[in-house]
Tab-separated table of C-alpha atoms in Angstrom:
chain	number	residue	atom	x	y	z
A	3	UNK	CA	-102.114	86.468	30.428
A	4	UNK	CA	-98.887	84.698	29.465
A	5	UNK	CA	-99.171	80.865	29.958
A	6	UNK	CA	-95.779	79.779	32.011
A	7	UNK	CA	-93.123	78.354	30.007
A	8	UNK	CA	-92.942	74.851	29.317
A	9	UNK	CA	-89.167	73.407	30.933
A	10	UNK	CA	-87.619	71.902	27.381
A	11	UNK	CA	-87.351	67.848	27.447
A	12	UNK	CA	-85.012	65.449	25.750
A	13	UNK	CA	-85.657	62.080	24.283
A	14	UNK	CA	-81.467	60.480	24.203
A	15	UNK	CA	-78.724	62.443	22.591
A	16	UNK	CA	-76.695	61.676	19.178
A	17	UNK	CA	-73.678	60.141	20.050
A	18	UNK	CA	-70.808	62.689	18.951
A	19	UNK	CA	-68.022	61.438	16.399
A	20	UNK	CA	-65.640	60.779	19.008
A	21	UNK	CA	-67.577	57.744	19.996
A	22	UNK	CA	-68.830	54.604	17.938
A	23	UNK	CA	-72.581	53.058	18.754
A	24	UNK	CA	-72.498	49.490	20.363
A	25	UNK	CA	-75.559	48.685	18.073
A	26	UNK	CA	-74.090	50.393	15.210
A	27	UNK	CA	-72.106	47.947	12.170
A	28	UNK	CA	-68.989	49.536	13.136
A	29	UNK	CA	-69.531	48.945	16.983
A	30	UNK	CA	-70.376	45.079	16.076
A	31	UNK	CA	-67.516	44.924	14.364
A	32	UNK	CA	-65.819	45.398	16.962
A	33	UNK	CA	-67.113	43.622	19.455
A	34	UNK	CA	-66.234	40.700	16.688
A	35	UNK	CA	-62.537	42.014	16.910
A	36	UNK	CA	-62.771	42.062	20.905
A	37	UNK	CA	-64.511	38.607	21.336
A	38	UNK	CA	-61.302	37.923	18.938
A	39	UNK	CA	-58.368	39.283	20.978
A	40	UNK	CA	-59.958	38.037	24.410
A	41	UNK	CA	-60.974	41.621	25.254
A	42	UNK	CA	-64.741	40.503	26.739
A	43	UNK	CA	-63.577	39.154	30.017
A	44	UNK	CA	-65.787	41.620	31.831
A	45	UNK	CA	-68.799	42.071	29.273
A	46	UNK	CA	-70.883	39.161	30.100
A	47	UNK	CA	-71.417	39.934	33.910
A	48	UNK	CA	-71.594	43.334	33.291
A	49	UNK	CA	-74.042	43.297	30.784
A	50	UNK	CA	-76.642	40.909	32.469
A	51	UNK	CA	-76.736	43.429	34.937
A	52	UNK	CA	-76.626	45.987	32.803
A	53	UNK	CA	-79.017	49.353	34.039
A	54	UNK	CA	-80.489	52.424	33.622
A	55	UNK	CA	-79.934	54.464	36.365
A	56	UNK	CA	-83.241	55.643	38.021
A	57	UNK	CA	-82.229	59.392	38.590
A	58	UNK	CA	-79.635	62.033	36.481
A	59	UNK	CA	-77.415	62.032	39.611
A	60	UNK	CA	-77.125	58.257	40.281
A	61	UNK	CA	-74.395	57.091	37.720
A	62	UNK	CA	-71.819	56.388	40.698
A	63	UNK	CA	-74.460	54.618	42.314
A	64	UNK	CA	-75.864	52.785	39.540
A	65	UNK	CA	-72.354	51.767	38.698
A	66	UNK	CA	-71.656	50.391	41.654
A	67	UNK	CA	-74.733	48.142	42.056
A	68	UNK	CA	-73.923	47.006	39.106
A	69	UNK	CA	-70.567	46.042	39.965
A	70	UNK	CA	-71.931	44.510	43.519
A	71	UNK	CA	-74.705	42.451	41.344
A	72	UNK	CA	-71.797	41.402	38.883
A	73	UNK	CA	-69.411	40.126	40.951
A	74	UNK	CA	-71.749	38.210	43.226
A	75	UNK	CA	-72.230	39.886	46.006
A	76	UNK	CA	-74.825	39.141	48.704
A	77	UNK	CA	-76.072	42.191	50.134
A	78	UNK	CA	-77.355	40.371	53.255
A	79	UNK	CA	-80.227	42.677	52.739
A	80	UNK	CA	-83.734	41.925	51.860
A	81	UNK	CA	-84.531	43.352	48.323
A	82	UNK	CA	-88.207	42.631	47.956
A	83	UNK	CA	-90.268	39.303	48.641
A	84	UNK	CA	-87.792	36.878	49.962
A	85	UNK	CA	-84.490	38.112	47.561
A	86	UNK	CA	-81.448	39.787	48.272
A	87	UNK	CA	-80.246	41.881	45.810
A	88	UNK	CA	-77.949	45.068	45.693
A	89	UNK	CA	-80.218	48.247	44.464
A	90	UNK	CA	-79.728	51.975	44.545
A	91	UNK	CA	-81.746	52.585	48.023
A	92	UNK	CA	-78.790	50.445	49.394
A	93	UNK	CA	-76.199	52.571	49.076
A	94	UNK	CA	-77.009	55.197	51.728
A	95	UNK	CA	-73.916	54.997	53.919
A	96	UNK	CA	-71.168	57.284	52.988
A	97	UNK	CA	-73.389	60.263	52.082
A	98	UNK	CA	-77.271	60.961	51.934
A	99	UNK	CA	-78.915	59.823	48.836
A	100	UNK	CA	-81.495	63.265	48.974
A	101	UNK	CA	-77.963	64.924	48.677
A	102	UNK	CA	-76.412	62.367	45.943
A	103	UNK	CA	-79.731	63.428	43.513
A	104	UNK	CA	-78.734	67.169	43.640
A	105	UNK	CA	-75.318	66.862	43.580
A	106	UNK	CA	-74.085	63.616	42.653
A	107	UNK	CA	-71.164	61.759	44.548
A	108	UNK	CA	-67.325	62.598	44.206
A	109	UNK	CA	-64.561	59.789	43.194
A	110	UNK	CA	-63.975	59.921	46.994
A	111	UNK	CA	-66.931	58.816	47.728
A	112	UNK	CA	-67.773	56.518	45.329
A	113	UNK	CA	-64.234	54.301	46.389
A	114	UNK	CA	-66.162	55.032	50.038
A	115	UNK	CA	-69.386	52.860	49.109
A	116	UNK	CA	-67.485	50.536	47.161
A	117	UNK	CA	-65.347	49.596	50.715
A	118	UNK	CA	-68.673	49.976	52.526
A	119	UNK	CA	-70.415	46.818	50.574
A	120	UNK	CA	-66.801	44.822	51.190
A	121	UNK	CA	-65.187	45.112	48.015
A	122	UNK	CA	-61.523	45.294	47.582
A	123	UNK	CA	-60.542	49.246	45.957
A	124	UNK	CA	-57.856	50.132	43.617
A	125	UNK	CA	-58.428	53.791	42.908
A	126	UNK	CA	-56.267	55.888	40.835
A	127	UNK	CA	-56.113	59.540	40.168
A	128	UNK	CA	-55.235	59.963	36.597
A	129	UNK	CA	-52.913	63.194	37.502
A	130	UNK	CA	-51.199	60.355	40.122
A	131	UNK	CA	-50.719	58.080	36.716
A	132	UNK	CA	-49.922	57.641	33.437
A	133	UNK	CA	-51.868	56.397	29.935
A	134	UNK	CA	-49.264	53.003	30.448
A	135	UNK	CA	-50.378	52.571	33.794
A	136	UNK	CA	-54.492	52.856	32.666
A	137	UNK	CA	-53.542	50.244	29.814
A	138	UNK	CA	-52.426	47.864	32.461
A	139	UNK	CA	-55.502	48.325	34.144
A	140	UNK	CA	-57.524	47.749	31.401
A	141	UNK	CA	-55.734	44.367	31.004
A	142	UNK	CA	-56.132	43.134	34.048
A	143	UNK	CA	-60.025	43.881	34.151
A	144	UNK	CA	-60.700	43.244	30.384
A	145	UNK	CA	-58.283	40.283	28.521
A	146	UNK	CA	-59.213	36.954	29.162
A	147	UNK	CA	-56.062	35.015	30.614
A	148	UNK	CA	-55.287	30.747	31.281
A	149	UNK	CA	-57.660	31.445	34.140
A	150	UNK	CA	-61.112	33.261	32.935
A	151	UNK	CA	-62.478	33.285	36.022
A	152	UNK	CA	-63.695	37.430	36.828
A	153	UNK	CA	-61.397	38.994	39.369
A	154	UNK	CA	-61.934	42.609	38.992
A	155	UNK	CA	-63.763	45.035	37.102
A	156	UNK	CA	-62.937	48.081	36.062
A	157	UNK	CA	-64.837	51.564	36.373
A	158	UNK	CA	-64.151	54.784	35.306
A	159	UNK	CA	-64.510	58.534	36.832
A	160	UNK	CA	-64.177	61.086	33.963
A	161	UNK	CA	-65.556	64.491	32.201
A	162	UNK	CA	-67.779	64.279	29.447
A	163	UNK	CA	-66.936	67.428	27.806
A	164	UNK	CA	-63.683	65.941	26.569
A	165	UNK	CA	-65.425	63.078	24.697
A	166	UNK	CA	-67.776	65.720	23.434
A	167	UNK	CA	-70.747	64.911	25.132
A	168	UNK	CA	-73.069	66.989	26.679
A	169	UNK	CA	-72.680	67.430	30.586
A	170	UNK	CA	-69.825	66.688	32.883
A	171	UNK	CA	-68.839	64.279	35.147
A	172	UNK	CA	-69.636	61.135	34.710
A	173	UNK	CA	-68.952	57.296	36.090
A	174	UNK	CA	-69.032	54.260	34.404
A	175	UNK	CA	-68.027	50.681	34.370
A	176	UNK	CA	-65.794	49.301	30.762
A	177	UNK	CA	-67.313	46.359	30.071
A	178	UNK	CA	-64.424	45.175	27.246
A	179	UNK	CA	-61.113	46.376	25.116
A	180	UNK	CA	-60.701	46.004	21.388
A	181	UNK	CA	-57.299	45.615	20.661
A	182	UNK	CA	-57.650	46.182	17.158
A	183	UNK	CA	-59.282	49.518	17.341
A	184	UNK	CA	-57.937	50.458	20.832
A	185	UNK	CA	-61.092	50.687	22.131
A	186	UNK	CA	-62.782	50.308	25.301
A	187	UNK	CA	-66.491	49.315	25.736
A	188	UNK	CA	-68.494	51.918	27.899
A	189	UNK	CA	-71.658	50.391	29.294
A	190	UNK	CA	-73.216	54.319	29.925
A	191	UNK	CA	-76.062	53.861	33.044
A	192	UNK	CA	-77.587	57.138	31.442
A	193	UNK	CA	-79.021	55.210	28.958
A	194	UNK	CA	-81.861	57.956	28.407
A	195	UNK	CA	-79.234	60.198	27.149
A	196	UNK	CA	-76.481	57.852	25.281
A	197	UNK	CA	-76.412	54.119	24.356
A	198	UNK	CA	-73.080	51.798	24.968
A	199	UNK	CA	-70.516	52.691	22.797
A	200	UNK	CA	-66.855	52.583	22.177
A	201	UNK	CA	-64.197	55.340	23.132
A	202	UNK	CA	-60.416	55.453	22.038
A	203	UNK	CA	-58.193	54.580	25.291
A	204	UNK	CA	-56.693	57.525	24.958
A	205	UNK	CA	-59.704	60.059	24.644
A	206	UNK	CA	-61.273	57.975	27.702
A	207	UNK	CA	-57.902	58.804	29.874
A	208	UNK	CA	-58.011	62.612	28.829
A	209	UNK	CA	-61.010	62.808	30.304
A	210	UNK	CA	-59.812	61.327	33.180
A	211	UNK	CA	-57.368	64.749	33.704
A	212	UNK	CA	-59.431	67.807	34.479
A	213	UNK	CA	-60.012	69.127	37.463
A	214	UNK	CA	-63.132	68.267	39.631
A	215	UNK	CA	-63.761	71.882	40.978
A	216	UNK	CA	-65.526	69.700	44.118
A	217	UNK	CA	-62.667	67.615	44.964
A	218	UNK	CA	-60.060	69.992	43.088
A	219	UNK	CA	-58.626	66.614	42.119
A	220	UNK	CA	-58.799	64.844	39.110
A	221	UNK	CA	-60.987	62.374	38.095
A	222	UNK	CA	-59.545	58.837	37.674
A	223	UNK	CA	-60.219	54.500	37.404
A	224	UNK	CA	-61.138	52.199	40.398
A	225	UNK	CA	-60.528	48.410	39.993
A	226	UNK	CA	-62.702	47.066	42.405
A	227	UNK	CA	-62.613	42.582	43.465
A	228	UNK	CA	-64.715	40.954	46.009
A	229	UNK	CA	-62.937	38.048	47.267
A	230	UNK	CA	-65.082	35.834	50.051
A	231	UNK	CA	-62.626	33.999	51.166
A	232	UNK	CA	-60.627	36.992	52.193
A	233	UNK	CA	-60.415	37.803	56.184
A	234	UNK	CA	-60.371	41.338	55.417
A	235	UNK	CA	-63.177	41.199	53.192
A	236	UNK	CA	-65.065	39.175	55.537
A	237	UNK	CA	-64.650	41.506	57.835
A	238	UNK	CA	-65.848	44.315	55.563
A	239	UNK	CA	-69.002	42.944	54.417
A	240	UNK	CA	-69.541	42.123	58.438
A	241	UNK	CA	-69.009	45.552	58.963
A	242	UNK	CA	-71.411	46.649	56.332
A	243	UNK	CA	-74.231	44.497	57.734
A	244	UNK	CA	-74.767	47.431	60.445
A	245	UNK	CA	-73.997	50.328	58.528
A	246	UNK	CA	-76.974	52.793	59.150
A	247	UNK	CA	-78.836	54.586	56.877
A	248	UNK	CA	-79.868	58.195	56.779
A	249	UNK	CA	-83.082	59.433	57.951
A	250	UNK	CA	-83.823	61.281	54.450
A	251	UNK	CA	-86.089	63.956	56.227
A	252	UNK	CA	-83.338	64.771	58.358
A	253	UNK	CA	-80.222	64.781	55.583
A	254	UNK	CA	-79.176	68.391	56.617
A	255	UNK	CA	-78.081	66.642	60.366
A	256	UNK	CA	-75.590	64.771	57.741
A	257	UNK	CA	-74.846	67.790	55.995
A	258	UNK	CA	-73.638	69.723	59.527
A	259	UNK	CA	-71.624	66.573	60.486
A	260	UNK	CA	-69.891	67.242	56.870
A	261	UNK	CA	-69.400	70.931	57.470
A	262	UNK	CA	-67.551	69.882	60.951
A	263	UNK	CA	-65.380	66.786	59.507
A	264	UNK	CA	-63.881	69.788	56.824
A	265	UNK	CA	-63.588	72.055	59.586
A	266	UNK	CA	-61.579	69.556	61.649
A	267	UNK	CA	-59.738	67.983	59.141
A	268	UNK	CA	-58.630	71.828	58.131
A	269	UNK	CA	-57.246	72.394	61.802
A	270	UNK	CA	-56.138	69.362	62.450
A	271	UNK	CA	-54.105	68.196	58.748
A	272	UNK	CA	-56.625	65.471	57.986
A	273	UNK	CA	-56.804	63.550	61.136
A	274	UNK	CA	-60.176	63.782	63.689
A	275	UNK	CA	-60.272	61.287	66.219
A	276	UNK	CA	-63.348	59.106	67.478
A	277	UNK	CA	-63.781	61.271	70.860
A	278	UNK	CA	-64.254	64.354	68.886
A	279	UNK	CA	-66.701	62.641	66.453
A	280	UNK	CA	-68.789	61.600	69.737
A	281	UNK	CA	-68.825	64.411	71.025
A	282	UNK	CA	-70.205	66.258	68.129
A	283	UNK	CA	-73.351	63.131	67.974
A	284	UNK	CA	-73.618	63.733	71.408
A	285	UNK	CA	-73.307	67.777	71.722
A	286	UNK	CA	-70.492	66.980	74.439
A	287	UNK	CA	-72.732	64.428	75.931
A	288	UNK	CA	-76.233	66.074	76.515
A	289	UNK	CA	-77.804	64.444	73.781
A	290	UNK	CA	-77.433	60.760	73.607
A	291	UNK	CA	-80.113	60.222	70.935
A	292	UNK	CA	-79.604	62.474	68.337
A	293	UNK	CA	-77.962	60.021	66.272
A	294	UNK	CA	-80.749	58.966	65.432
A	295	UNK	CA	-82.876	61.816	64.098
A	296	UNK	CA	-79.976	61.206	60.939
A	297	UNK	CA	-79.939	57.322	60.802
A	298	UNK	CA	-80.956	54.281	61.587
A	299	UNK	CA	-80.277	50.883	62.105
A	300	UNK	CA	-80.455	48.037	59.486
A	301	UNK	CA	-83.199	45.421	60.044
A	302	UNK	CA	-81.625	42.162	62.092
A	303	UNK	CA	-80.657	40.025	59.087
A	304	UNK	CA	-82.272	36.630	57.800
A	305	UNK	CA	-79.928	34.315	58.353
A	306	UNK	CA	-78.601	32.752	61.507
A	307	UNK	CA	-74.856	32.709	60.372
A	308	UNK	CA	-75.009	36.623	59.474
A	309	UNK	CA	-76.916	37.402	62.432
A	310	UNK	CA	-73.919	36.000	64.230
A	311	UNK	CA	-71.577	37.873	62.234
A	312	UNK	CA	-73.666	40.953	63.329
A	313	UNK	CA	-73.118	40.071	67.012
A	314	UNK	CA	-69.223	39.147	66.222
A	315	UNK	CA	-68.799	43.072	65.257
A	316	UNK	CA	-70.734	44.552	67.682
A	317	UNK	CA	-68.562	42.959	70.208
A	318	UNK	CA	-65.519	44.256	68.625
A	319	UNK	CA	-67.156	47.995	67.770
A	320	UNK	CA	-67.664	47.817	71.977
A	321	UNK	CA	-63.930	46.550	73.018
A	322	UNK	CA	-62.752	49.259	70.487
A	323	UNK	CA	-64.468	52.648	71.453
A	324	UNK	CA	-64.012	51.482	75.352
A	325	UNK	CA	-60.411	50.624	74.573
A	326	UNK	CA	-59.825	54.392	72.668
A	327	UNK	CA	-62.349	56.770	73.823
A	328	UNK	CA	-62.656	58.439	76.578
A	329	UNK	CA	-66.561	59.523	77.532
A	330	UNK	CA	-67.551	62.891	78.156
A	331	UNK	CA	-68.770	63.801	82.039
A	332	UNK	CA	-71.403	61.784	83.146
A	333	UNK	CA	-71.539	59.508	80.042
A	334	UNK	CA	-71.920	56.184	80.509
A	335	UNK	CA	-71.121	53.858	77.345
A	336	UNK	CA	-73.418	51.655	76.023
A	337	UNK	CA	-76.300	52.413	78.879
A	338	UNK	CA	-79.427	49.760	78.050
A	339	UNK	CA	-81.861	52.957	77.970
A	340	UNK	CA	-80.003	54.751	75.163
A	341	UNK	CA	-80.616	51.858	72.852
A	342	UNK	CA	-81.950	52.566	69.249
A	343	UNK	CA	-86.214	51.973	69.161
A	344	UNK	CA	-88.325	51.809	66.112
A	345	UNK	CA	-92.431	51.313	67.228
A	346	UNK	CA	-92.482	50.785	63.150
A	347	UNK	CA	-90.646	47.761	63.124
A	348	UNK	CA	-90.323	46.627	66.516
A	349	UNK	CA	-87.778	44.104	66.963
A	350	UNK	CA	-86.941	44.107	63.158
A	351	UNK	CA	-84.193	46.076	63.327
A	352	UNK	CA	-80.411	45.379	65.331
A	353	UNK	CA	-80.566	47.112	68.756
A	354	UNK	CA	-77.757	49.658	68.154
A	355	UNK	CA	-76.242	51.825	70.816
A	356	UNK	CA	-75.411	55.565	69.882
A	357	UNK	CA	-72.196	54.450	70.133
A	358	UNK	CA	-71.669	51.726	68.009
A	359	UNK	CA	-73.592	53.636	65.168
A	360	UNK	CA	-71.419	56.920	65.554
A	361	UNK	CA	-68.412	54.308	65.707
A	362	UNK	CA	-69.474	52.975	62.402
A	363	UNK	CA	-69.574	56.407	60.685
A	364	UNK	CA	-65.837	57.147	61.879
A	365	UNK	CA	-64.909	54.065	60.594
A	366	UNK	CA	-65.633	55.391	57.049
A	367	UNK	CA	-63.229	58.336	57.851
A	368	UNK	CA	-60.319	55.956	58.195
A	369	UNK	CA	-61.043	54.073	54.621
């Protein structure tokens, strides 16, 4: 009898000729030449929280905590012990990690999560833009100016196959610009497979330019600031202390919500309105509580400033879907019984009504 086959493993790839090795002399020379030209503005934040993303479908999400952990952002989220910290559990808002480590997440989705943690989003198809326009954003994210201070970094969407590596697409943040070499700095998250290393501007934006067959779009860049100070921001990361998280055992309730917002948007040129979203959470009203066989609630956060914060937007998510929806027969909004439970954690976790957290999830159709 045949002994089954064993699957074939890797241990990293060799970076093709298209790209040079951070660690390599070339790469270090040019680091030298960047660090020379002021091309390192975003290197240093990036690269203390510099990761290795912890499955082969996370490099959006790895990216982005990155990002989130670079530019300072408090999660208002327990990590572990006492600390908050962003991670890649945290990002289960826009679309169901159990589906994201199959499939992966779209450039759509990605600006999606990025919004959902309060960050400000500059995204740019590459078909929508040209090589000048890229350069300027590599500028902006990468030279040092008068003021050094980090405003935005900059993160990439792209194919792989153009820079001749194996697999497809990819995301990842540039961490600096040589000048010299007109180069940027890719800090790769699959760091089992490749190593940093440099890529020619213009190689970098061609791979920008194929089609996504998911999206039939093209890839493109995201600049993406975090600004706390900003009301709009403010209001963002108050927003995203009650997004709620999917129940992963449950992920295909998620995916049949998807296959309805594509149907809708199809009949209805992109637009689907908060009663018809209810109504599908609700199956026309019958079924208050299956919201939550697909998510739940955050737990009630730490502090007493962001638990008034949390309060401040659930008043507003209430005046809003009473102000523009209208409730199916016999449904009352916001009815004490229909509150979300959890014997797990008690009173841990915010109180949500089916409303509010079905309110929350159309909000991410309007980003």
């Amino acid at each position: 009898m045949n002994s089954p086959k064993k699957p074939r493993t890797f241990y990293q790839r060799i970076l093709p000729s298209t790209c040079v090795a951070f660690n390599s002399i070339e790469g270090k020379r040019q680091f030298e030449s960047a660090l020379h030209h002021k091309g390192l503005r975003s290197f240093f934040a990036l690269m203390e929280q510099f990761t290795t993303q912890s499955e082969p479908a996370f490099c959006g999400i790895s990216t982005l905590v990155m990002v989130l952990n670079s530019l300072a952002v408090d999660p208002r989220r327990v990590w572990k012990g006492p600390w908050r910290w962003y991670s890649e559990e945290m990002l289960n808002c826009c679309m169901d990690l159990e589906e994201v480590k199959e499939v992966g997440i779209t450039f759509d989705i990605f600006a999606c999560l990025a919004r959902c943690q309060g960050l400000q989003v500059e995204k740019h198809f590459a078909q929508d833009h040209t090589l000048q326009a890229f350069r300027i954003a590599i500028n902006r994210a990468c030279v040092e100016t008068e003021s050094s201070n980090l405003n935005c970094l900059l993160v990439v969407s792209y194919s792989r196959k153009t820079v001749k590596q194996t697999g497809d697409g990819h995301f990842s943040p540039i961490a600096a610009f040589d000048e010299a070499s007109d180069q940027v700095l890719i800090l790769d998250t699959a760091r089992f497979k490749y190593g940093a290393h440099w890529v020619p501007v213009t190689l970098i934006f061609e791979a920008m330019l194929p089609i996504d067959k998911d999206t039939q779009k093209s890839r493109g860049y995201v600049l993406l600031s975090f600004e706390q100070e900003s009301n709009k921001d403010a209001l963002r990361s108050m927003i995203s202390l009650l997004v709620v998280f999917s129940v992963r055992e449950q992920h295909f309730v998620r995916r049949r919500h998807k296959q309805f917002l594509e149907a809708r948007q199809k009949e209805s040129n992109g637009d689907v309105a908060y009663d018809e979203v209810l109504r599908f959470w609700t199956e026309g009203g019958e079924k208050r509580n299956l919201i939550w066989q697909s998510l739940k609630p955050q737990v009630i956060p730490v502090e007493e400033e962001d638990r008034q914060a949390v309060d401040a937007v659930r008043s507003l998510i209430k005046c809003l879907v009473r102000k523009i929806a209208t409730p199916p027969p016999g449904f009352e909004f916001f009815s004490e019984h229909y509150k979300s439970k959890c014997q797990e954690n008690g009173n841990r976790v915010i109180p949500l009504f089916p409303e509010e957290a079905i309110f929350i999830l159309y909000l991410t159709l309007l980003s």
